[in-house]
Amino acid sequence: MNKAYIDSEEFSGLDFSQEKLKYGEYESCTFSKCNFSGLDLRDISFMECEFDHCDFSNARLQNTAFQDARFINCKLLGLRFDKCNQFLLTFSFDACQLDFSSFYALKLKKTIFKNCKLEEVEFVETDLTGSSFTNCDLRQAVFDRANLSKVDFRTAENFSIDPASNIMKKAKFSRANIQGLLDKYDISIT
């Protein structure tokens, strides 16, 4: 199947479950209020694209490429980002809902998560070096064998991270949220 090349186009209010998304490469495109929910986005590339108020819930991301993709106010429930094409994989998230998604074993250095809800998100063996979780809710997110070096958790909340099973050199925390590092000891801090 031939891949289409779409450059610098704007897509607004489209439901791609009704109107088929062209198989191809999208570069510098803007998607606003679009529905990708449940779609098979296999082998589609999004380079320097912005997604604003879009719904990607339960979309299939087998070999999907995201290079410098920006997600703003998006619903990204249950996504397997670990199935994406990992070549130059980079994205940022602002005010997004990422519950039940997986970033298993990805290299996500300097990724920005801002004002996001990340309930039960999997960060197992994920390299998050230099990333930030600004005002993020990490309730029941799983951090295991992850590289959290220089990660900024100062304004994050509801996380539980075991320092013994993650690399945490120079990670940043605030006095207000440090209890999330001691949960496994079942102690009370007042």
Short mmCIF file of N, CA and C in Angstrom, two decimals:
data_model
loop_
_atom_site.label_atom_id
_atom_site.label_comp_id
_atom_site.label_asym_id
_atom_site.label_seq_id
_atom_site.Cartn_x
_atom_site.Cartn_y
_atom_site.Cartn_z
N MET A 1 0.85 -1.18 0.00
CA MET A 1 0.00 0.00 0.00
C MET A 1 0.89 1.24 0.00
N ASN A 2 0.60 2.20 -0.86
CA ASN A 2 1.39 3.42 -0.95
C ASN A 2 1.03 4.35 0.19
N LYS A 3 2.07 4.98 0.75
CA LYS A 3 1.88 5.93 1.83
C LYS A 3 1.68 7.32 1.26
N ALA A 4 0.66 8.00 1.75
CA ALA A 4 0.44 9.40 1.37
C ALA A 4 1.38 10.26 2.21
N TYR A 5 1.73 11.43 1.71
CA TYR A 5 2.53 12.39 2.47
C TYR A 5 1.69 13.65 2.64
N ILE A 6 1.37 13.98 3.89
CA ILE A 6 0.51 15.13 4.17
C ILE A 6 1.33 16.11 5.00
N ASP A 7 1.46 17.35 4.51
CA ASP A 7 2.31 18.34 5.15
C ASP A 7 1.52 19.60 5.52
N SER A 8 1.69 20.05 6.76
CA SER A 8 1.16 21.34 7.24
C SER A 8 -0.35 21.52 7.03
N GLU A 9 -1.11 20.45 7.19
CA GLU A 9 -2.56 20.56 7.07
C GLU A 9 -3.21 20.62 8.44
N GLU A 10 -4.41 21.20 8.49
CA GLU A 10 -5.18 21.26 9.73
C GLU A 10 -6.40 20.38 9.59
N PHE A 11 -6.64 19.57 10.63
CA PHE A 11 -7.80 18.69 10.67
C PHE A 11 -8.59 19.06 11.92
N SER A 12 -9.87 19.37 11.77
CA SER A 12 -10.66 19.81 12.92
C SER A 12 -12.01 19.12 12.97
N GLY A 13 -12.35 18.60 14.16
CA GLY A 13 -13.66 18.01 14.39
C GLY A 13 -13.96 16.76 13.61
N LEU A 14 -12.93 16.04 13.20
CA LEU A 14 -13.15 14.84 12.38
C LEU A 14 -13.23 13.58 13.25
N ASP A 15 -14.13 12.69 12.91
CA ASP A 15 -14.25 11.40 13.56
C ASP A 15 -13.67 10.37 12.60
N PHE A 16 -12.43 9.97 12.85
CA PHE A 16 -11.75 9.07 11.92
C PHE A 16 -12.28 7.65 11.98
N SER A 17 -13.19 7.36 12.92
CA SER A 17 -13.84 6.05 12.89
C SER A 17 -14.93 6.05 11.81
N GLN A 18 -15.36 7.23 11.41
CA GLN A 18 -16.36 7.38 10.34
C GLN A 18 -15.70 7.79 9.02
N GLU A 19 -14.76 8.74 9.13
CA GLU A 19 -14.06 9.24 7.94
C GLU A 19 -12.62 8.71 8.02
N LYS A 20 -12.25 7.84 7.14
CA LYS A 20 -10.98 7.13 7.23
C LYS A 20 -9.78 8.06 7.20
N LEU A 21 -8.87 7.83 8.15
CA LEU A 21 -7.59 8.55 8.17
C LEU A 21 -6.69 7.94 7.09
N LYS A 22 -6.14 8.78 6.23
CA LYS A 22 -5.26 8.28 5.17
C LYS A 22 -4.03 7.62 5.77
N TYR A 23 -3.67 6.47 5.21
CA TYR A 23 -2.45 5.77 5.59
C TYR A 23 -1.28 6.58 5.05
N GLY A 24 -0.38 7.03 5.93
CA GLY A 24 0.73 7.81 5.42
C GLY A 24 1.58 8.48 6.48
N GLU A 25 2.26 9.52 6.04
CA GLU A 25 3.15 10.31 6.89
C GLU A 25 2.56 11.71 7.00
N TYR A 26 2.38 12.14 8.24
CA TYR A 26 1.84 13.47 8.53
C TYR A 26 2.95 14.31 9.14
N GLU A 27 3.27 15.43 8.52
CA GLU A 27 4.32 16.29 9.03
C GLU A 27 3.80 17.70 9.26
N SER A 28 4.09 18.24 10.45
CA SER A 28 3.69 19.60 10.83
C SER A 28 2.18 19.83 10.68
N CYS A 29 1.40 18.80 10.99
CA CYS A 29 -0.06 18.91 10.90
C CYS A 29 -0.65 19.19 12.28
N THR A 30 -1.83 19.78 12.28
CA THR A 30 -2.55 20.07 13.51
C THR A 30 -3.88 19.32 13.48
N PHE A 31 -4.15 18.57 14.56
CA PHE A 31 -5.41 17.85 14.69
C PHE A 31 -6.14 18.43 15.90
N SER A 32 -7.32 18.96 15.70
CA SER A 32 -8.09 19.57 16.78
C SER A 32 -9.46 18.91 16.90
N LYS A 33 -9.78 18.46 18.09
CA LYS A 33 -11.08 17.83 18.39
C LYS A 33 -11.37 16.67 17.44
N CYS A 34 -10.37 15.84 17.21
CA CYS A 34 -10.53 14.69 16.32
C CYS A 34 -10.64 13.41 17.14
N ASN A 35 -11.36 12.44 16.60
CA ASN A 35 -11.54 11.16 17.27
C ASN A 35 -10.74 10.06 16.56
N PHE A 36 -9.74 9.53 17.29
CA PHE A 36 -8.93 8.41 16.81
C PHE A 36 -9.24 7.16 17.63
N SER A 37 -10.24 7.22 18.49
CA SER A 37 -10.55 6.16 19.45
C SER A 37 -10.75 4.81 18.77
N GLY A 38 -9.99 3.81 19.26
CA GLY A 38 -10.12 2.45 18.75
C GLY A 38 -9.53 2.20 17.39
N LEU A 39 -8.94 3.20 16.77
CA LEU A 39 -8.40 3.03 15.41
C LEU A 39 -7.10 2.22 15.40
N ASP A 40 -6.86 1.58 14.29
CA ASP A 40 -5.59 0.90 14.05
C ASP A 40 -4.70 1.90 13.32
N LEU A 41 -3.71 2.46 14.04
CA LEU A 41 -2.81 3.46 13.47
C LEU A 41 -1.47 2.85 13.06
N ARG A 42 -1.49 1.57 12.81
CA ARG A 42 -0.30 0.82 12.45
C ARG A 42 0.46 1.47 11.29
N ASP A 43 1.77 1.65 11.50
CA ASP A 43 2.69 2.14 10.47
C ASP A 43 2.42 3.56 9.97
N ILE A 44 1.60 4.33 10.68
CA ILE A 44 1.37 5.73 10.32
C ILE A 44 2.39 6.58 11.06
N SER A 45 2.90 7.61 10.43
CA SER A 45 3.91 8.50 11.03
C SER A 45 3.34 9.88 11.27
N PHE A 46 3.63 10.41 12.47
CA PHE A 46 3.24 11.77 12.83
C PHE A 46 4.52 12.50 13.25
N MET A 47 4.99 13.42 12.41
CA MET A 47 6.23 14.15 12.70
C MET A 47 5.91 15.61 12.93
N GLU A 48 6.32 16.11 14.10
CA GLU A 48 6.09 17.51 14.47
C GLU A 48 4.61 17.89 14.36
N CYS A 49 3.74 16.98 14.80
CA CYS A 49 2.29 17.23 14.77
C CYS A 49 1.80 17.62 16.15
N GLU A 50 0.71 18.38 16.17
CA GLU A 50 0.07 18.77 17.41
C GLU A 50 -1.34 18.22 17.44
N PHE A 51 -1.71 17.63 18.59
CA PHE A 51 -3.03 17.07 18.80
C PHE A 51 -3.67 17.83 19.95
N ASP A 52 -4.80 18.50 19.71
CA ASP A 52 -5.46 19.31 20.72
C ASP A 52 -6.90 18.81 20.90
N HIS A 53 -7.24 18.42 22.13
CA HIS A 53 -8.57 17.92 22.45
C HIS A 53 -8.96 16.72 21.57
N CYS A 54 -8.02 15.81 21.36
CA CYS A 54 -8.29 14.61 20.57
C CYS A 54 -8.47 13.41 21.49
N ASP A 55 -9.19 12.40 21.00
CA ASP A 55 -9.41 11.17 21.75
C ASP A 55 -8.74 10.01 21.01
N PHE A 56 -7.72 9.44 21.66
CA PHE A 56 -6.99 8.30 21.11
C PHE A 56 -7.27 7.02 21.89
N SER A 57 -8.24 7.04 22.78
CA SER A 57 -8.48 5.91 23.68
C SER A 57 -8.53 4.58 22.94
N ASN A 58 -7.74 3.64 23.46
CA ASN A 58 -7.67 2.27 22.94
C ASN A 58 -7.28 2.16 21.47
N ALA A 59 -6.63 3.19 20.94
CA ALA A 59 -6.11 3.09 19.56
C ALA A 59 -4.95 2.09 19.57
N ARG A 60 -4.73 1.44 18.44
CA ARG A 60 -3.63 0.48 18.32
C ARG A 60 -2.44 1.19 17.66
N LEU A 61 -1.30 1.12 18.35
CA LEU A 61 -0.13 1.90 17.94
C LEU A 61 1.03 1.04 17.45
N GLN A 62 0.75 -0.09 16.85
CA GLN A 62 1.80 -0.98 16.36
C GLN A 62 2.64 -0.28 15.30
N ASN A 63 3.90 0.00 15.63
CA ASN A 63 4.85 0.64 14.73
C ASN A 63 4.44 2.05 14.30
N THR A 64 3.55 2.69 15.06
CA THR A 64 3.17 4.08 14.80
C THR A 64 4.35 4.97 15.20
N ALA A 65 4.67 5.96 14.38
CA ALA A 65 5.80 6.84 14.67
C ALA A 65 5.29 8.19 15.17
N PHE A 66 5.80 8.60 16.33
CA PHE A 66 5.53 9.93 16.87
C PHE A 66 6.88 10.60 17.05
N GLN A 67 7.18 11.61 16.26
CA GLN A 67 8.43 12.34 16.38
C GLN A 67 8.09 13.79 16.67
N ASP A 68 8.46 14.22 17.87
CA ASP A 68 8.16 15.58 18.34
C ASP A 68 6.65 15.87 18.26
N ALA A 69 5.85 14.93 18.74
CA ALA A 69 4.39 15.10 18.77
C ALA A 69 4.00 15.79 20.08
N ARG A 70 3.03 16.70 19.99
CA ARG A 70 2.55 17.42 21.17
C ARG A 70 1.07 17.10 21.37
N PHE A 71 0.76 16.59 22.57
CA PHE A 71 -0.62 16.26 22.92
C PHE A 71 -1.10 17.25 23.96
N ILE A 72 -2.20 17.95 23.67
CA ILE A 72 -2.74 18.97 24.57
C ILE A 72 -4.22 18.65 24.82
N ASN A 73 -4.58 18.51 26.10
CA ASN A 73 -5.97 18.20 26.47
C ASN A 73 -6.52 16.97 25.74
N CYS A 74 -5.70 15.96 25.61
CA CYS A 74 -6.12 14.75 24.89
C CYS A 74 -6.47 13.62 25.84
N LYS A 75 -7.33 12.75 25.37
CA LYS A 75 -7.72 11.54 26.10
C LYS A 75 -6.95 10.39 25.46
N LEU A 76 -6.04 9.79 26.24
CA LEU A 76 -5.13 8.77 25.72
C LEU A 76 -5.20 7.53 26.61
N LEU A 77 -6.39 6.99 26.80
CA LEU A 77 -6.61 5.89 27.73
C LEU A 77 -6.20 4.54 27.13
N GLY A 78 -5.47 3.76 27.93
CA GLY A 78 -5.16 2.39 27.55
C GLY A 78 -4.25 2.24 26.35
N LEU A 79 -3.40 3.21 26.10
CA LEU A 79 -2.53 3.13 24.91
C LEU A 79 -1.24 2.37 25.22
N ARG A 80 -0.79 1.58 24.27
CA ARG A 80 0.46 0.83 24.38
C ARG A 80 1.54 1.59 23.59
N PHE A 81 2.03 2.68 24.21
CA PHE A 81 3.08 3.46 23.57
C PHE A 81 4.32 2.60 23.33
N ASP A 82 4.47 1.54 24.11
CA ASP A 82 5.61 0.64 23.95
C ASP A 82 5.57 -0.12 22.62
N LYS A 83 4.46 -0.08 21.92
CA LYS A 83 4.35 -0.74 20.61
C LYS A 83 4.70 0.22 19.47
N CYS A 84 4.92 1.50 19.79
CA CYS A 84 5.26 2.50 18.77
C CYS A 84 6.62 2.23 18.14
N ASN A 85 6.84 2.79 16.98
CA ASN A 85 8.15 2.80 16.36
C ASN A 85 9.06 3.63 17.26
N GLN A 86 10.12 3.06 17.77
CA GLN A 86 10.95 3.75 18.75
C GLN A 86 12.00 4.67 18.13
N PHE A 87 12.14 4.65 16.82
CA PHE A 87 13.13 5.50 16.17
C PHE A 87 12.71 6.97 16.31
N LEU A 88 13.52 7.77 16.97
CA LEU A 88 13.28 9.20 17.21
C LEU A 88 11.95 9.47 17.92
N LEU A 89 11.48 8.52 18.73
CA LEU A 89 10.22 8.67 19.46
C LEU A 89 10.33 9.79 20.49
N THR A 90 9.57 10.85 20.29
CA THR A 90 9.54 11.97 21.23
C THR A 90 8.15 12.59 21.22
N PHE A 91 7.68 12.90 22.42
CA PHE A 91 6.41 13.59 22.54
C PHE A 91 6.34 14.32 23.86
N SER A 92 5.34 15.22 23.99
CA SER A 92 5.07 15.91 25.24
C SER A 92 3.57 15.88 25.47
N PHE A 93 3.18 15.97 26.75
CA PHE A 93 1.78 15.86 27.12
C PHE A 93 1.42 17.01 28.05
N ASP A 94 0.38 17.75 27.73
CA ASP A 94 -0.08 18.85 28.56
C ASP A 94 -1.59 18.69 28.79
N ALA A 95 -1.97 18.56 30.06
CA ALA A 95 -3.38 18.43 30.45
C ALA A 95 -4.05 17.23 29.79
N CYS A 96 -3.33 16.11 29.74
CA CYS A 96 -3.85 14.90 29.10
C CYS A 96 -4.23 13.85 30.13
N GLN A 97 -5.13 12.97 29.74
CA GLN A 97 -5.52 11.84 30.56
C GLN A 97 -4.92 10.59 29.92
N LEU A 98 -3.94 9.98 30.63
CA LEU A 98 -3.19 8.85 30.08
C LEU A 98 -3.43 7.56 30.87
N ASP A 99 -4.49 7.48 31.64
CA ASP A 99 -4.74 6.33 32.51
C ASP A 99 -4.62 5.00 31.75
N PHE A 100 -4.04 4.02 32.45
CA PHE A 100 -3.92 2.63 31.98
C PHE A 100 -3.07 2.47 30.73
N SER A 101 -2.20 3.44 30.45
CA SER A 101 -1.31 3.35 29.28
C SER A 101 0.02 2.72 29.68
N SER A 102 0.79 2.28 28.71
CA SER A 102 2.08 1.64 28.97
C SER A 102 3.21 2.31 28.18
N PHE A 103 4.29 2.59 28.92
CA PHE A 103 5.52 3.11 28.33
C PHE A 103 6.65 2.12 28.59
N TYR A 104 6.32 0.85 28.62
CA TYR A 104 7.27 -0.21 28.97
C TYR A 104 8.54 -0.14 28.13
N ALA A 105 9.67 -0.07 28.83
CA ALA A 105 11.02 -0.18 28.23
C ALA A 105 11.33 0.87 27.15
N LEU A 106 10.65 2.01 27.18
CA LEU A 106 10.93 3.06 26.20
C LEU A 106 12.01 4.02 26.70
N LYS A 107 12.71 4.63 25.78
CA LYS A 107 13.66 5.69 26.10
C LYS A 107 12.93 7.01 25.89
N LEU A 108 12.56 7.66 27.00
CA LEU A 108 11.77 8.88 26.94
C LEU A 108 12.48 10.03 27.64
N LYS A 109 13.75 10.19 27.34
CA LYS A 109 14.54 11.23 28.00
C LYS A 109 13.94 12.61 27.73
N LYS A 110 13.88 13.42 28.80
CA LYS A 110 13.42 14.81 28.75
C LYS A 110 11.97 14.96 28.26
N THR A 111 11.14 13.97 28.54
CA THR A 111 9.73 14.05 28.18
C THR A 111 8.99 14.91 29.19
N ILE A 112 8.10 15.75 28.71
CA ILE A 112 7.35 16.65 29.59
C ILE A 112 5.92 16.12 29.75
N PHE A 113 5.55 15.88 31.01
CA PHE A 113 4.19 15.55 31.39
C PHE A 113 3.75 16.72 32.27
N LYS A 114 2.76 17.47 31.85
CA LYS A 114 2.33 18.66 32.59
C LYS A 114 0.82 18.62 32.80
N ASN A 115 0.40 18.74 34.05
CA ASN A 115 -1.03 18.76 34.40
C ASN A 115 -1.76 17.52 33.88
N CYS A 116 -1.11 16.37 33.94
CA CYS A 116 -1.68 15.14 33.40
C CYS A 116 -2.16 14.19 34.49
N LYS A 117 -3.11 13.35 34.12
CA LYS A 117 -3.59 12.28 34.98
C LYS A 117 -3.02 10.99 34.41
N LEU A 118 -2.22 10.28 35.24
CA LEU A 118 -1.51 9.08 34.79
C LEU A 118 -1.81 7.91 35.72
N GLU A 119 -3.07 7.64 35.95
CA GLU A 119 -3.45 6.57 36.87
C GLU A 119 -3.14 5.20 36.28
N GLU A 120 -2.46 4.38 37.07
CA GLU A 120 -2.08 3.02 36.71
C GLU A 120 -1.29 2.93 35.39
N VAL A 121 -0.48 3.95 35.13
CA VAL A 121 0.38 3.94 33.94
C VAL A 121 1.63 3.12 34.24
N GLU A 122 2.11 2.38 33.26
CA GLU A 122 3.26 1.51 33.43
C GLU A 122 4.54 2.20 32.93
N PHE A 123 5.48 2.39 33.88
CA PHE A 123 6.81 2.90 33.55
C PHE A 123 7.84 1.85 33.97
N VAL A 124 7.67 0.63 33.55
CA VAL A 124 8.59 -0.46 33.88
C VAL A 124 9.73 -0.45 32.88
N GLU A 125 10.96 -0.41 33.39
CA GLU A 125 12.18 -0.39 32.58
C GLU A 125 12.24 0.81 31.63
N THR A 126 11.52 1.87 31.94
CA THR A 126 11.47 3.07 31.11
C THR A 126 12.60 4.01 31.48
N ASP A 127 13.27 4.58 30.50
CA ASP A 127 14.30 5.57 30.74
C ASP A 127 13.68 6.96 30.63
N LEU A 128 13.44 7.58 31.78
CA LEU A 128 12.81 8.90 31.85
C LEU A 128 13.81 9.98 32.22
N THR A 129 15.09 9.73 32.06
CA THR A 129 16.13 10.68 32.45
C THR A 129 15.79 12.10 32.03
N GLY A 130 15.81 13.02 33.02
CA GLY A 130 15.60 14.44 32.74
C GLY A 130 14.17 14.83 32.42
N SER A 131 13.22 13.92 32.59
CA SER A 131 11.81 14.23 32.32
C SER A 131 11.20 15.00 33.48
N SER A 132 9.97 15.49 33.29
CA SER A 132 9.29 16.19 34.38
C SER A 132 7.82 15.79 34.43
N PHE A 133 7.30 15.72 35.66
CA PHE A 133 5.90 15.43 35.92
C PHE A 133 5.33 16.62 36.70
N THR A 134 5.07 17.71 36.02
CA THR A 134 4.61 18.94 36.64
C THR A 134 3.11 18.86 36.91
N ASN A 135 2.73 18.96 38.17
CA ASN A 135 1.31 18.91 38.58
C ASN A 135 0.59 17.68 38.03
N CYS A 136 1.24 16.53 38.08
CA CYS A 136 0.65 15.30 37.56
C CYS A 136 0.17 14.39 38.69
N ASP A 137 -0.93 13.68 38.43
CA ASP A 137 -1.47 12.69 39.36
C ASP A 137 -0.99 11.32 38.89
N LEU A 138 -0.14 10.69 39.72
CA LEU A 138 0.47 9.41 39.37
C LEU A 138 -0.09 8.26 40.23
N ARG A 139 -1.36 8.35 40.57
CA ARG A 139 -1.99 7.34 41.42
C ARG A 139 -1.84 5.94 40.81
N GLN A 140 -1.22 5.06 41.58
CA GLN A 140 -1.00 3.66 41.21
C GLN A 140 -0.18 3.47 39.93
N ALA A 141 0.56 4.50 39.53
CA ALA A 141 1.50 4.32 38.40
C ALA A 141 2.61 3.39 38.87
N VAL A 142 3.11 2.57 37.97
CA VAL A 142 4.12 1.58 38.32
C VAL A 142 5.48 2.02 37.79
N PHE A 143 6.40 2.27 38.72
CA PHE A 143 7.79 2.58 38.39
C PHE A 143 8.62 1.41 38.89
N ASP A 144 9.21 0.64 37.99
CA ASP A 144 10.01 -0.51 38.39
C ASP A 144 11.17 -0.67 37.41
N ARG A 145 12.37 -0.72 37.94
CA ARG A 145 13.60 -0.83 37.15
C ARG A 145 13.67 0.29 36.11
N ALA A 146 13.13 1.45 36.48
CA ALA A 146 13.12 2.61 35.58
C ALA A 146 14.30 3.51 35.90
N ASN A 147 14.76 4.24 34.90
CA ASN A 147 15.80 5.24 35.12
C ASN A 147 15.10 6.58 35.33
N LEU A 148 15.10 7.03 36.59
CA LEU A 148 14.44 8.27 36.97
C LEU A 148 15.46 9.35 37.32
N SER A 149 16.67 9.21 36.81
CA SER A 149 17.72 10.19 37.06
C SER A 149 17.29 11.57 36.58
N LYS A 150 17.46 12.55 37.43
CA LYS A 150 17.17 13.96 37.13
C LYS A 150 15.70 14.22 36.78
N VAL A 151 14.79 13.29 37.12
CA VAL A 151 13.37 13.50 36.86
C VAL A 151 12.81 14.45 37.92
N ASP A 152 11.98 15.38 37.51
CA ASP A 152 11.39 16.36 38.41
C ASP A 152 9.99 15.91 38.83
N PHE A 153 9.89 15.48 40.10
CA PHE A 153 8.61 15.06 40.69
C PHE A 153 8.12 16.09 41.71
N ARG A 154 8.71 17.28 41.78
CA ARG A 154 8.42 18.23 42.86
C ARG A 154 6.95 18.58 43.01
N THR A 155 6.20 18.64 41.94
CA THR A 155 4.78 19.00 42.06
C THR A 155 3.86 17.83 41.72
N ALA A 156 4.43 16.64 41.55
CA ALA A 156 3.62 15.45 41.28
C ALA A 156 2.97 14.97 42.57
N GLU A 157 1.88 14.21 42.42
CA GLU A 157 1.21 13.71 43.62
C GLU A 157 0.74 12.28 43.42
N ASN A 158 0.50 11.62 44.54
CA ASN A 158 -0.06 10.27 44.60
C ASN A 158 0.85 9.19 44.00
N PHE A 159 2.14 9.44 43.92
CA PHE A 159 3.04 8.41 43.40
C PHE A 159 3.56 7.54 44.53
N SER A 160 3.98 6.35 44.16
CA SER A 160 4.64 5.44 45.08
C SER A 160 5.81 4.84 44.32
N ILE A 161 7.01 5.22 44.70
CA ILE A 161 8.21 4.80 43.98
C ILE A 161 9.18 4.16 44.98
N ASP A 162 9.66 2.99 44.67
CA ASP A 162 10.63 2.31 45.52
C ASP A 162 12.03 2.70 45.04
N PRO A 163 12.76 3.51 45.83
CA PRO A 163 14.11 3.91 45.42
C PRO A 163 15.07 2.73 45.24
N ALA A 164 14.79 1.62 45.89
CA ALA A 164 15.67 0.45 45.78
C ALA A 164 15.53 -0.27 44.44
N SER A 165 14.42 -0.07 43.74
CA SER A 165 14.23 -0.80 42.48
C SER A 165 14.21 0.12 41.25
N ASN A 166 14.67 1.36 41.43
CA ASN A 166 14.75 2.32 40.33
C ASN A 166 16.04 3.11 40.45
N ILE A 167 16.56 3.62 39.34
CA ILE A 167 17.72 4.50 39.35
C ILE A 167 17.19 5.92 39.56
N MET A 168 17.64 6.58 40.62
CA MET A 168 17.03 7.86 40.98
C MET A 168 18.05 8.97 41.22
N LYS A 169 19.24 8.85 40.68
CA LYS A 169 20.29 9.84 40.93
C LYS A 169 19.83 11.24 40.51
N LYS A 170 19.88 12.17 41.44
CA LYS A 170 19.54 13.58 41.25
C LYS A 170 18.08 13.82 40.86
N ALA A 171 17.19 12.87 41.15
CA ALA A 171 15.76 13.10 40.95
C ALA A 171 15.31 14.16 41.95
N LYS A 172 14.29 14.93 41.59
CA LYS A 172 13.85 16.05 42.43
C LYS A 172 12.46 15.77 43.02
N PHE A 173 12.37 15.99 44.35
CA PHE A 173 11.11 15.82 45.07
C PHE A 173 10.94 17.02 45.99
N SER A 174 9.71 17.25 46.42
CA SER A 174 9.47 18.31 47.40
C SER A 174 9.25 17.67 48.77
N ARG A 175 9.37 18.47 49.80
CA ARG A 175 9.09 17.96 51.15
C ARG A 175 7.65 17.45 51.24
N ALA A 176 6.75 18.09 50.52
CA ALA A 176 5.32 17.74 50.59
C ALA A 176 5.01 16.36 49.98
N ASN A 177 5.81 15.91 49.03
CA ASN A 177 5.46 14.64 48.38
C ASN A 177 6.46 13.51 48.63
N ILE A 178 7.38 13.70 49.56
CA ILE A 178 8.43 12.70 49.80
C ILE A 178 7.89 11.38 50.34
N GLN A 179 6.69 11.39 50.92
CA GLN A 179 6.12 10.16 51.45
C GLN A 179 5.99 9.09 50.37
N GLY A 180 5.80 9.49 49.12
CA GLY A 180 5.68 8.54 48.02
C GLY A 180 6.91 7.67 47.83
N LEU A 181 8.03 8.06 48.44
CA LEU A 181 9.25 7.25 48.36
C LEU A 181 9.36 6.26 49.52
N LEU A 182 8.47 6.39 50.49
CA LEU A 182 8.56 5.57 51.70
C LEU A 182 7.37 4.63 51.86
N ASP A 183 6.47 4.56 50.90
CA ASP A 183 5.26 3.77 51.01
C ASP A 183 5.53 2.31 51.36
N LYS A 184 6.58 1.73 50.81
CA LYS A 184 6.82 0.30 51.05
C LYS A 184 7.14 0.01 52.50
N TYR A 185 7.52 1.04 53.27
CA TYR A 185 7.85 0.85 54.68
C TYR A 185 6.63 0.97 55.60
N ASP A 186 5.48 1.36 55.05
CA ASP A 186 4.23 1.49 55.80
C ASP A 186 4.43 2.34 57.06
N ILE A 187 5.04 3.50 56.88
CA ILE A 187 5.22 4.41 58.01
C ILE A 187 4.39 5.65 57.79
N SER A 188 4.12 6.37 58.86
CA SER A 188 3.30 7.57 58.78
C SER A 188 4.19 8.80 58.98
N ILE A 189 4.06 9.75 58.08
CA ILE A 189 4.81 11.00 58.19
C ILE A 189 3.79 12.10 58.43
N THR A 190 3.99 12.86 59.52
CA THR A 190 3.04 13.94 59.84
C THR A 190 3.74 15.27 59.91
#
